[in-house]
PDB file of C-alpha atoms and ligand atoms in Angstrom:
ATOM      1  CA  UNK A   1     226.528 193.863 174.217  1.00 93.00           C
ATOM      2  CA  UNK A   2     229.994 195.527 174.174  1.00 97.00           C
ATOM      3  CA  UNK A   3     230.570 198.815 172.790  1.00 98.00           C
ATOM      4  CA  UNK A   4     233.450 199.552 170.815  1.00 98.00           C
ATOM      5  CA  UNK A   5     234.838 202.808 169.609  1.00 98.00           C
ATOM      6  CA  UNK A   6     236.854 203.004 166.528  1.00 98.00           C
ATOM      7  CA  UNK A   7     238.154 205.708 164.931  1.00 98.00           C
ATOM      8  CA  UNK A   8     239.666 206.713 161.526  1.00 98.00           C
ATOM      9  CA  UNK A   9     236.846 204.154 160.694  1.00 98.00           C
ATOM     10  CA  UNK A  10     235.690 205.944 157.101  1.00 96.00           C
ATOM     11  CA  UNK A  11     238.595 203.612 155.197  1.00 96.00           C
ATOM     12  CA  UNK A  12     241.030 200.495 154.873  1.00 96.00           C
ATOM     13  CA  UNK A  13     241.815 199.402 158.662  1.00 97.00           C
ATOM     14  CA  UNK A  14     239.178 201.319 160.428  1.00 98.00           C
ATOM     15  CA  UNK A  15     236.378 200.507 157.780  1.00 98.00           C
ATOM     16  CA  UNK A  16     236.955 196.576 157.773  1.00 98.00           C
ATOM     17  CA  UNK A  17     237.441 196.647 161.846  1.00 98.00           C
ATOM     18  CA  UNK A  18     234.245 198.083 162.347  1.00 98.00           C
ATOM     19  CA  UNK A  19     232.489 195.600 159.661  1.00 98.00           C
ATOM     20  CA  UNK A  20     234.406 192.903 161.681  1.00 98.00           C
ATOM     21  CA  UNK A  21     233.283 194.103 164.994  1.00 98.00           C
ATOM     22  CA  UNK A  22     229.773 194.769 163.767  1.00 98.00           C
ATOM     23  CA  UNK A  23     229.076 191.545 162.203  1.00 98.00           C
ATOM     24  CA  UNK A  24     230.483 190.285 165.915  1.00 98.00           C
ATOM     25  CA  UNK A  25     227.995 191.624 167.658  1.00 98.00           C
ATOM     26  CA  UNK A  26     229.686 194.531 169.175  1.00 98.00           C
ATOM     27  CA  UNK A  27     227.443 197.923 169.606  1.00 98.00           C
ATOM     28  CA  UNK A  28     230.246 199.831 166.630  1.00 98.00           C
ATOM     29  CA  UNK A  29     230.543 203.713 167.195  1.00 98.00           C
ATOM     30  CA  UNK A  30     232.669 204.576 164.370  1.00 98.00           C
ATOM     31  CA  UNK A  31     234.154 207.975 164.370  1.00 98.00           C
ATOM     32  CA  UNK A  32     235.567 209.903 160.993  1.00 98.00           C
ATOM     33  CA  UNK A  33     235.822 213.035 159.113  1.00 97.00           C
ATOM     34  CA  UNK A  34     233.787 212.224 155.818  1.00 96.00           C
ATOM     35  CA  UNK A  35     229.973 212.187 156.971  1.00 97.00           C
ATOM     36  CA  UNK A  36     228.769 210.617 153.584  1.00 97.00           C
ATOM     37  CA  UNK A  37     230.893 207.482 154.019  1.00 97.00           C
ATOM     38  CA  UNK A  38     230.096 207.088 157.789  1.00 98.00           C
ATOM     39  CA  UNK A  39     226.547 207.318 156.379  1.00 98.00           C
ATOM     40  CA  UNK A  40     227.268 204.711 154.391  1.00 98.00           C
ATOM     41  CA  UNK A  41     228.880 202.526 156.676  1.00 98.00           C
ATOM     42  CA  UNK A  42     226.031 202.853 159.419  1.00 98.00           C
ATOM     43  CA  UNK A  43     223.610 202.041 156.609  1.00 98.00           C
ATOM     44  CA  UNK A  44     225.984 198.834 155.765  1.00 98.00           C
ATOM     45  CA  UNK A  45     226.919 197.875 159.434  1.00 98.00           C
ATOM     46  CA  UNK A  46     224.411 198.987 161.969  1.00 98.00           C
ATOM     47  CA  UNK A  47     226.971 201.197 163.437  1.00 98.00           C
ATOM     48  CA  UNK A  48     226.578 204.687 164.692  1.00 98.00           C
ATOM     49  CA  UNK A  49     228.382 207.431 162.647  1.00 98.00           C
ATOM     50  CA  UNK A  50     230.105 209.745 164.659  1.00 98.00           C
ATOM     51  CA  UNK A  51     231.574 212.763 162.314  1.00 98.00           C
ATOM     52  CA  UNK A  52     234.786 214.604 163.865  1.00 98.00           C
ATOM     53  CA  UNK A  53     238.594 215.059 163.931  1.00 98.00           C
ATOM     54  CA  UNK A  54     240.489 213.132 166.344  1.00 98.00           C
ATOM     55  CA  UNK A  55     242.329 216.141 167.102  1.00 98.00           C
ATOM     56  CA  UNK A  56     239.379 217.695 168.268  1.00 98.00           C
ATOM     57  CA  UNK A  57     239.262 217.707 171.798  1.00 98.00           C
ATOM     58  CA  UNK A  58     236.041 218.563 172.978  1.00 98.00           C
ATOM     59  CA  UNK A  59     234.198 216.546 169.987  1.00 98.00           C
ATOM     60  CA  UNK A  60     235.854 213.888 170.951  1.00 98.00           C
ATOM     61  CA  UNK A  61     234.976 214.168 174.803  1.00 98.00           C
ATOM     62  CA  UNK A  62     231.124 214.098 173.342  1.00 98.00           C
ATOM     63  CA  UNK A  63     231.494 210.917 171.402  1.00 98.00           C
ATOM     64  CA  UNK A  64     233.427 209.757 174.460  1.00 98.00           C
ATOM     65  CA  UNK A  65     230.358 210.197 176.857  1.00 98.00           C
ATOM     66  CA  UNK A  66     227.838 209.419 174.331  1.00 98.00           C
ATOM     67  CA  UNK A  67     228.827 205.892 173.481  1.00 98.00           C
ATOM     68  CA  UNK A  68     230.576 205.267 176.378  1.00 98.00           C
ATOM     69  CA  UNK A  69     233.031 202.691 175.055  1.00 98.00           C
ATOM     70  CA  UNK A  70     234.245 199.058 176.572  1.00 98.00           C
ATOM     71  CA  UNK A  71     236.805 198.981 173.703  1.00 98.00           C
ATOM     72  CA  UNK A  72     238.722 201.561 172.168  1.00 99.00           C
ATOM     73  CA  UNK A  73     239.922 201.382 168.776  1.00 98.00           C
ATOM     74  CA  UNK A  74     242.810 203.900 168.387  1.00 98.00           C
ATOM     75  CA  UNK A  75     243.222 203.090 164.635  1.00 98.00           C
ATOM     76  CA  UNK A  76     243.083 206.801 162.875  1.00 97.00           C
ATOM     77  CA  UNK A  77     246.449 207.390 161.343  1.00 96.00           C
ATOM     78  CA  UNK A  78     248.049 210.007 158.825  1.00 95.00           C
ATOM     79  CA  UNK A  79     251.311 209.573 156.633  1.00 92.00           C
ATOM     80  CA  UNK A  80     252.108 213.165 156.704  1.00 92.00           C
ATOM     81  CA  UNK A  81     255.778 213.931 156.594  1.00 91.00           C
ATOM     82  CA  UNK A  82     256.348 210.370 155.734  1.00 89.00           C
ATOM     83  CA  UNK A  83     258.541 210.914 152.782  1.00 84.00           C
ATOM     84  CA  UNK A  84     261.120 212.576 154.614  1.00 90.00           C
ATOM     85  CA  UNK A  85     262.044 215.363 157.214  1.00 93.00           C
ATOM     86  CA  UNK A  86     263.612 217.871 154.945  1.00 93.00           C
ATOM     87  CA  UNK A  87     261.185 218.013 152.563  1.00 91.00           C
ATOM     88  CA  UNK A  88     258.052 218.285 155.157  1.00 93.00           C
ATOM     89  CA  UNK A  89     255.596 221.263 155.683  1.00 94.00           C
ATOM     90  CA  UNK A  90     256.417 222.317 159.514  1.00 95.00           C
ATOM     91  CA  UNK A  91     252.394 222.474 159.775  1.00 96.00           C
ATOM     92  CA  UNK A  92     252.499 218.697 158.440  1.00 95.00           C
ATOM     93  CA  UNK A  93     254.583 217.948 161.004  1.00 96.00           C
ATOM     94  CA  UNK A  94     252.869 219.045 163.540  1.00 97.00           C
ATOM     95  CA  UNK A  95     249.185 217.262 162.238  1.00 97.00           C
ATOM     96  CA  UNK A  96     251.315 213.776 162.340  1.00 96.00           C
ATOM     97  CA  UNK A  97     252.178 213.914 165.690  1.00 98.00           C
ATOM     98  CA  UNK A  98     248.389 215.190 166.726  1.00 98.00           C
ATOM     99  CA  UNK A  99     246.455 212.740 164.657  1.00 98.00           C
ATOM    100  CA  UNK A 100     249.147 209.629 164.914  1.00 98.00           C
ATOM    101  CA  UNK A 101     250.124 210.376 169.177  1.00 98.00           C
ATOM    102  CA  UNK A 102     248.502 213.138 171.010  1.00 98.00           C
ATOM    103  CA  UNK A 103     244.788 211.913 169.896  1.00 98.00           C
ATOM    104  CA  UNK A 104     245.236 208.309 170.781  1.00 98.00           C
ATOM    105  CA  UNK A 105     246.922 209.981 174.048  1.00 98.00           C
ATOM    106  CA  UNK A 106     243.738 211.991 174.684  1.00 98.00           C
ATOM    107  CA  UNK A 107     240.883 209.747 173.365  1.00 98.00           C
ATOM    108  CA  UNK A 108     242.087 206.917 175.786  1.00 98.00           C
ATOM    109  CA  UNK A 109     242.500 209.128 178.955  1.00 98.00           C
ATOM    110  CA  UNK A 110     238.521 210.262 177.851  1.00 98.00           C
ATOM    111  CA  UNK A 111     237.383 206.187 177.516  1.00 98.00           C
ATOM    112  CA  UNK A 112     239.680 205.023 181.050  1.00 98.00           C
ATOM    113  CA  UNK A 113     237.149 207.146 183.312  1.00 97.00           C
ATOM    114  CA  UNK A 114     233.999 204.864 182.132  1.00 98.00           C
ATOM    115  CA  UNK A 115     235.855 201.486 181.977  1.00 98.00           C
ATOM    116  CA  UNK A 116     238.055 201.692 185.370  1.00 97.00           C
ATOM    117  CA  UNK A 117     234.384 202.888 186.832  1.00 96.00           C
ATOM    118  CA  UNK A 118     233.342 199.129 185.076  1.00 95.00           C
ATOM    119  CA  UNK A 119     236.334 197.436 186.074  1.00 94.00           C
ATOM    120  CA  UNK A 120     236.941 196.127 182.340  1.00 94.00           C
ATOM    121  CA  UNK A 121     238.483 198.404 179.516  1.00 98.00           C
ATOM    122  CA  UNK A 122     240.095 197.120 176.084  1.00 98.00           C
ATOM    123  CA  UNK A 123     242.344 200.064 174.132  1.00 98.00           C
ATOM    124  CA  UNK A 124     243.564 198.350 170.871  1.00 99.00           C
ATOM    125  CA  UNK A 125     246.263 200.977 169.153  1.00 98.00           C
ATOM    126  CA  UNK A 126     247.230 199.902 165.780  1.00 98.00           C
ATOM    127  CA  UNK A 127     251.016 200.834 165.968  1.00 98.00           C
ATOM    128  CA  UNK A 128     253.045 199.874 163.287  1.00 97.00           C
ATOM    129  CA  UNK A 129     256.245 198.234 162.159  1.00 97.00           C
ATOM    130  CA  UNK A 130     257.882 201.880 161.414  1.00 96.00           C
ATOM    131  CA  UNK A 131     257.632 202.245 165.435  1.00 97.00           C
ATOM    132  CA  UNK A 132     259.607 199.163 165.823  1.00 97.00           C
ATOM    133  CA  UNK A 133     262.363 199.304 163.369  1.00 96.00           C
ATOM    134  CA  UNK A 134     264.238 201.722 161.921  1.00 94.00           C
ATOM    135  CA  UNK A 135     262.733 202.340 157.947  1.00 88.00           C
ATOM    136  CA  UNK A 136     262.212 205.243 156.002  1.00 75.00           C
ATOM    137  CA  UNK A 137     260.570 207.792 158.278  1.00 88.00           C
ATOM    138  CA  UNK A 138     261.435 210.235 161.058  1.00 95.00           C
ATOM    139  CA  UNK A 139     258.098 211.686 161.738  1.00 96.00           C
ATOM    140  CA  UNK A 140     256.225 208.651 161.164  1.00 95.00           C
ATOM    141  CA  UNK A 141     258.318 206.518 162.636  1.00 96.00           C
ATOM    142  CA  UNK A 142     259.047 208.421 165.738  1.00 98.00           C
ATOM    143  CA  UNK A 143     254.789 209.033 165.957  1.00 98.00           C
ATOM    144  CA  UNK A 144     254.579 205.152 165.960  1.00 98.00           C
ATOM    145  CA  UNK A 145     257.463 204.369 168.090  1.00 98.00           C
ATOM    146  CA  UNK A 146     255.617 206.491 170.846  1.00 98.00           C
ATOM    147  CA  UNK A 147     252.646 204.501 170.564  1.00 98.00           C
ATOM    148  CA  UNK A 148     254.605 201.880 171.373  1.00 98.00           C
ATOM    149  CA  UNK A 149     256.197 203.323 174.317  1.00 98.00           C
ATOM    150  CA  UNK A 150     252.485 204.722 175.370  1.00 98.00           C
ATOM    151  CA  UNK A 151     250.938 201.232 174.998  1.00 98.00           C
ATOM    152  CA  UNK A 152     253.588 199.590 176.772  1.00 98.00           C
ATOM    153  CA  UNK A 153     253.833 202.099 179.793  1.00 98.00           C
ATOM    154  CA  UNK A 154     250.012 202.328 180.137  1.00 98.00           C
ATOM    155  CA  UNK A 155     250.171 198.611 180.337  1.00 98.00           C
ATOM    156  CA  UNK A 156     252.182 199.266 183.881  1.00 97.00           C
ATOM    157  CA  UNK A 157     250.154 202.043 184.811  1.00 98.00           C
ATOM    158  CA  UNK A 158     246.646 200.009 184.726  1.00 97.00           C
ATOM    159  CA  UNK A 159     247.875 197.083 186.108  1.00 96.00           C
ATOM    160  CA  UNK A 160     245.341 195.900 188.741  1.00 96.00           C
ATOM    161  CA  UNK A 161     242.547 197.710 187.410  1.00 97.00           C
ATOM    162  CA  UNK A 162     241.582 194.806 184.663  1.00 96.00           C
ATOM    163  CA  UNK A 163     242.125 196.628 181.447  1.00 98.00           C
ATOM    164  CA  UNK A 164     243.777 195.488 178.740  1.00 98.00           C
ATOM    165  CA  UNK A 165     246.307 197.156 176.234  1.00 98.00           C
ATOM    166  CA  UNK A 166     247.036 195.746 172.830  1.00 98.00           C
ATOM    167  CA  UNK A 167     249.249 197.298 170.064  1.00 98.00           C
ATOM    168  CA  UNK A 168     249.357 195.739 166.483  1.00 98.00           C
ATOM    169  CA  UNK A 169     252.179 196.631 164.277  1.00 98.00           C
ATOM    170  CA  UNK A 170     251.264 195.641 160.609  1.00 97.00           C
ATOM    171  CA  UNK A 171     253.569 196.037 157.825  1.00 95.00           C
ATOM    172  CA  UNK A 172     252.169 197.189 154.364  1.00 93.00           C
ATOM    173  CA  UNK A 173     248.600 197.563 154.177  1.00 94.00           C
ATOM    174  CA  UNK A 174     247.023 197.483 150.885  1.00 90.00           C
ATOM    175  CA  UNK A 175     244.854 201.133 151.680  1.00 83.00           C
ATOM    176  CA  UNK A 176     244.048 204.610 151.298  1.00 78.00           C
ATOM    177  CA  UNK A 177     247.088 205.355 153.543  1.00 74.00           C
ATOM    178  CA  UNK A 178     249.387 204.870 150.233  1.00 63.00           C
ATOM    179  CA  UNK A 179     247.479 206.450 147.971  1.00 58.00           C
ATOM    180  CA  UNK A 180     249.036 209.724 147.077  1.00 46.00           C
ATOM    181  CA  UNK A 181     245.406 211.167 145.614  1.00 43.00           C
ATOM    182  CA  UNK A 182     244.284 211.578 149.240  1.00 48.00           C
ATOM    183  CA  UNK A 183     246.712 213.889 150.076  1.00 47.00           C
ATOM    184  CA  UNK A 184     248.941 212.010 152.693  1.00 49.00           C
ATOM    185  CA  UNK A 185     251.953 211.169 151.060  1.00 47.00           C
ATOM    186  CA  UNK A 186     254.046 212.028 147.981  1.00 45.00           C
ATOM    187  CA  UNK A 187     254.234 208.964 145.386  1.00 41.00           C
ATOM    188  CA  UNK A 188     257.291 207.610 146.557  1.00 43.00           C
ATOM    189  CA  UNK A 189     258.693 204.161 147.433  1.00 47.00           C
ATOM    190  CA  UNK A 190     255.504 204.460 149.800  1.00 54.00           C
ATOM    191  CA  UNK A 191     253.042 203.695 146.959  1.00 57.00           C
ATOM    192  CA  UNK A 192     250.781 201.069 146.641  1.00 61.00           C
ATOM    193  CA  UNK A 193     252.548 197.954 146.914  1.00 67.00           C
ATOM    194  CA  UNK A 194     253.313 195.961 143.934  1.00 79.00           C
ATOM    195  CA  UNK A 195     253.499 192.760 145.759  1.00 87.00           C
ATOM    196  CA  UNK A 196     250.620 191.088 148.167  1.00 92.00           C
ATOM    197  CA  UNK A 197     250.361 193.736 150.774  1.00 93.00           C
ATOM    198  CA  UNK A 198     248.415 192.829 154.515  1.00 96.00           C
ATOM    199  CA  UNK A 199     244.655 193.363 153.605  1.00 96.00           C
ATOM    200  CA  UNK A 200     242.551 196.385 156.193  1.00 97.00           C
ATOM    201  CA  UNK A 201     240.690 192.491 157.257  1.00 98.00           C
ATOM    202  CA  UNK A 202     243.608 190.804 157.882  1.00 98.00           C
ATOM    203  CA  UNK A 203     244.546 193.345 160.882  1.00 98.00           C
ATOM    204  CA  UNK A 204     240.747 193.540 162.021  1.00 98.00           C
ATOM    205  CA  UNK A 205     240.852 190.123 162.278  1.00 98.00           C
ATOM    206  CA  UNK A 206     243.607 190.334 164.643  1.00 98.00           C
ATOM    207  CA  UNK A 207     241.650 193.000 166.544  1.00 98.00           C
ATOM    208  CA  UNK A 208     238.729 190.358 166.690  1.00 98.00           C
ATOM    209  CA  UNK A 209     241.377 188.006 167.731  1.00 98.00           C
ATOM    210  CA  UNK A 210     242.894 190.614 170.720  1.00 98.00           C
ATOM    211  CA  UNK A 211     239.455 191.184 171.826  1.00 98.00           C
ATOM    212  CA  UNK A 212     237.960 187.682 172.148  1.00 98.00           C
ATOM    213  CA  UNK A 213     240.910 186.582 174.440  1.00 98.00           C
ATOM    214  CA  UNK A 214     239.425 185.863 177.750  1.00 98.00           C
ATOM    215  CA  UNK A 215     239.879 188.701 180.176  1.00 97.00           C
ATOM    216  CA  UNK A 216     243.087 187.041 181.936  1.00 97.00           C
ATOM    217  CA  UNK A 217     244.958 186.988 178.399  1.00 98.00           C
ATOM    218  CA  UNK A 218     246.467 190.255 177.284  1.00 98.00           C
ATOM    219  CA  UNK A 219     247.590 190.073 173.624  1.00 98.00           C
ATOM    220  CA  UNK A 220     249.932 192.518 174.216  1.00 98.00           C
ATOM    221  CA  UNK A 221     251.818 193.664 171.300  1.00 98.00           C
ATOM    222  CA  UNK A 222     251.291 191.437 167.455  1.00 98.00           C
ATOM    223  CA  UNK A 223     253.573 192.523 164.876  1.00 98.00           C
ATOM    224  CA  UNK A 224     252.082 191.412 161.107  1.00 98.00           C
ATOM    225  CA  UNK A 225     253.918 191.632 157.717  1.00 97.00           C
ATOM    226  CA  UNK A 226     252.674 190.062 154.633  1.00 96.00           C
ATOM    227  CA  UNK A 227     255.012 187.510 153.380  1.00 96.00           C
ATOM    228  CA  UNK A 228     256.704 189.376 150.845  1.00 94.00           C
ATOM    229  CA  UNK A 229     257.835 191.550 153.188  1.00 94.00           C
ATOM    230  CA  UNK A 230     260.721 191.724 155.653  1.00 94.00           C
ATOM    231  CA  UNK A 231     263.178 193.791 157.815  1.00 94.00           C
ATOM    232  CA  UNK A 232     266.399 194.260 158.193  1.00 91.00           C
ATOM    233  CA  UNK A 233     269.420 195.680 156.747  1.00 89.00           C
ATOM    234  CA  UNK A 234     272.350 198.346 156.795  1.00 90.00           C
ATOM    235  CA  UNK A 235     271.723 201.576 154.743  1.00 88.00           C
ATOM    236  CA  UNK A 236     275.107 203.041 153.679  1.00 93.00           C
ATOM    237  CA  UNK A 237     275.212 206.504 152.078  1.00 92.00           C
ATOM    238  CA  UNK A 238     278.177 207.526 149.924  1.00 91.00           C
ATOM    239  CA  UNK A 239     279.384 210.884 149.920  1.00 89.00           C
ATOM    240  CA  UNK A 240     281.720 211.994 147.296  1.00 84.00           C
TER     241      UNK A 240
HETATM  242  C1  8X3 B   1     253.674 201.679 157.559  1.00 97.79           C
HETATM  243  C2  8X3 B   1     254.261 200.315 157.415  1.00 97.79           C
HETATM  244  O1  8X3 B   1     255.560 198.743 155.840  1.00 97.79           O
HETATM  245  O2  8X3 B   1     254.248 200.439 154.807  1.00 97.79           O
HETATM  246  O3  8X3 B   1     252.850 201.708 158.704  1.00 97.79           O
HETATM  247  O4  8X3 B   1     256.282 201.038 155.916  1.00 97.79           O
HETATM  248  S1  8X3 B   1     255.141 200.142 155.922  1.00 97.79           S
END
């Protein structure tokens, strides 16, 4: 049975891809902050709850060497700073870039030591479209663009070694992520979308998807918008 790791897994993406991954068959360690809903996620999935902060280096090492994951699931994600540069807490800031790029950075140097000692290895990042095209965001954007970079330059640095690196972008998710109650984002344009936004299961079926490639095929990088939604344009600002 494969192990997978997944993390921000207490809501939308990382809650439906460890369902998806569970009801698979894969052995799901799912790693969050809020113990009561891992609790009742391992009570709903069969997975095994794993309470921490990504940013938390040494926690993380422990889950790391516990569950001793096949497939990582760098999924957690925060939309601090989102709304704008200016108008940005310096601390939030700085908890952007260490939960959205310096955790997926760390967690997958922790998983590479067990799966190059395998000779197999799977690190799914879910990137998004802000690190692809220019929108709204500095912080975010710039946070996502370098897990693009990262996936795409690990890619070259495993080569040879069997391990696969997918990144999937997704457009507007219809999740927690927009909701400014949690504490992640001012209501802005960023608010829950009033069209059909991507559902958390449509990505974790393209994680499914990624994974159940056979190990030649690398399903490198999938970009996924919901229909209503597209890219593209010239912003002009007029100053009087
Ligand atoms: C954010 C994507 O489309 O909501 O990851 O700006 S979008």
């Amino acid at each position: 049975m494969k192990r997978a790791l997944v993390t921000g897994a207490t809501a939308g993406i990382g809650k439906a891809i460890v369902e998806r991954l569970s009801a698979d068959g894969y052995s799901v360690t799912a790693v969050g902050r809020r113990k009561e809903r891992l609790d009742d996620l391992a009570s709903q999935t069969g997975c095994v709850p794993a309470q921490g902060d990504v940013t938390d280096v040494t926690r993380m090492q422990d889950i790391v060497e516990q569950s001793q994951p096949d497939i990582l699931i760098n999924n957690a994600g925060i939309g601090l700073a989102i709304s704008g540069l200016e108008t940005a807490e310096p601390n939030d800031i700085a908890r952007a870039f260490a939960v959205n790029v310096t955790a997926p950075a760390q967690l997958t140097r922790m998983a590479l030591t067990g799966m190059k000692a395998r000779g197999t290895g799977h690190i799914v990042s879910i990137g998004s479209i802000a690190g692809l095209h220019t929108l709204v965001s500095s912080v975010y954007g710039a946070g996502k663009a370098a897990i693009h970079r990262f996936s795409q330059n690990l890619r070259f640095e495993l080569v040879g070694t069997g391990i696969r690196i997918t990144e999937i972008c997704p457009g507007r998710v219809e999740s927690e992520f927009y909701d400014a109650r949690t504490g992640n984002i001012e209501p802005n344009n960023l608010e829950h979308a009033s069209f059909k936004a991507l559902e958390p299961r449509d990505v974790a079926d393209i994680v499914a998807f990624a994974l159940s490639a056979p190990p030649h095929v690398n399903i490198a990088t999938i970009e996924v918008l919901p229909t209503e939604q597209a890219i593209g344009g010239v912003k002009i600002g007029t100053k009087p």
